[in-house]
Amino acid sequence: MAPLAERARALAREGGPGPLSSREQQVAALIAEGLTNRQIAGRLHLSERTVENHISHILDKLGVGNRTLIASWHRQAGS
């Protein structure tokens, strides 16, 4: 788990929450809470496909490969 935490800290230092849109930040926060795509969609009144698209954009913008790193980034960024 140490490499994941270090990568999340590096991402937080590099850009903070800046590269994400406000909706992407909301999705990242809900990922950090452990919600599934379906739960996120329900909470934000979006389709699951839209949530998937947001997650894909977040992964690309942060340069990470999974939602665990999104959650770690969100916690490290202090969002």
C-alpha positions as a Python dict, from the first residue, in 0.01 Angstrom:
ca = {
    (1, 'M'): (0, 0, 0),
    (2, 'A'): (296, 234, 51),
    (3, 'P'): (355, 282, -325),
    (4, 'L'): (-12, 382, -370),
    (5, 'A'): (8, 632, -88),
    (6, 'E'): (330, 782, -223),
    (7, 'R'): (180, 813, -573),
    (8, 'A'): (-127, 984, -426),
    (9, 'R'): (91, 1229, -232),
    (10, 'A'): (288, 1305, -548),
    (11, 'L'): (-31, 1370, -742),
    (12, 'A'): (-162, 1597, -468),
    (13, 'R'): (165, 1796, -470),
    (14, 'E'): (168, 1822, -849),
    (15, 'G'): (-173, 1962, -910),
    (16, 'G'): (-411, 1955, -617),
    (17, 'P'): (-775, 1951, -716),
    (18, 'G'): (-715, 2204, -996),
    (19, 'P'): (-715, 1975, -1300),
    (20, 'L'): (-1060, 1835, -1225),
    (21, 'S'): (-1391, 2003, -1300),
    (22, 'S'): (-1626, 2059, -1010),
    (23, 'R'): (-1838, 1758, -1116),
    (24, 'E'): (-1525, 1542, -1143),
    (25, 'Q'): (-1426, 1653, -794),
    (26, 'Q'): (-1771, 1548, -669),
    (27, 'V'): (-1732, 1207, -833),
    (28, 'A'): (-1382, 1169, -687),
    (29, 'A'): (-1517, 1251, -340),
    (30, 'L'): (-1785, 985, -373),
    (31, 'I'): (-1530, 732, -497),
    (32, 'A'): (-1325, 814, -185),
    (33, 'E'): (-1635, 737, 24),
    (34, 'G'): (-1642, 392, -136),
    (35, 'L'): (-1955, 434, -347),
    (36, 'T'): (-2014, 224, -658),
    (37, 'N'): (-2084, 381, -997),
    (38, 'R'): (-2454, 305, -950),
    (39, 'Q'): (-2458, 472, -609),
    (40, 'I'): (-2270, 775, -742),
    (41, 'A'): (-2518, 802, -1030),
    (42, 'G'): (-2810, 794, -788),
    (43, 'R'): (-2656, 1047, -554),
    (44, 'L'): (-2573, 1294, -833),
    (45, 'H'): (-2883, 1221, -1046),
    (46, 'L'): (-2673, 1105, -1342),
    (47, 'S'): (-2674, 795, -1559),
    (48, 'E'): (-2421, 525, -1478),
    (49, 'R'): (-2266, 583, -1820),
    (50, 'T'): (-2210, 950, -1739),
    (51, 'V'): (-2041, 849, -1413),
    (52, 'E'): (-1820, 606, -1606),
    (53, 'N'): (-1722, 890, -1840),
    (54, 'H'): (-1637, 1119, -1549),
    (55, 'I'): (-1425, 845, -1392),
    (56, 'S'): (-1246, 788, -1721),
    (57, 'H'): (-1168, 1160, -1747),
    (58, 'I'): (-1045, 1168, -1386),
    (59, 'L'): (-816, 871, -1448),
    (60, 'D'): (-675, 1039, -1758),
    (61, 'K'): (-626, 1377, -1592),
    (62, 'L'): (-454, 1231, -1287),
    (63, 'G'): (-256, 980, -1490),
    (64, 'V'): (-362, 688, -1272),
    (65, 'G'): (-504, 349, -1361),
    (66, 'N'): (-768, 272, -1100),
    (67, 'R'): (-1026, 420, -868),
    (68, 'T'): (-825, 331, -558),
    (69, 'L'): (-569, 590, -665),
    (70, 'I'): (-849, 841, -726),
    (71, 'A'): (-962, 787, -366),
    (72, 'S'): (-605, 819, -237),
    (73, 'W'): (-549, 1134, -441),
    (74, 'H'): (-870, 1286, -308),
    (75, 'R'): (-773, 1219, 52),
    (76, 'Q'): (-419, 1348, 3),
    (77, 'A'): (-541, 1660, -179),
    (78, 'G'): (-756, 1740, 122),
    (79, 'S'): (-1064, 1790, -91),
}
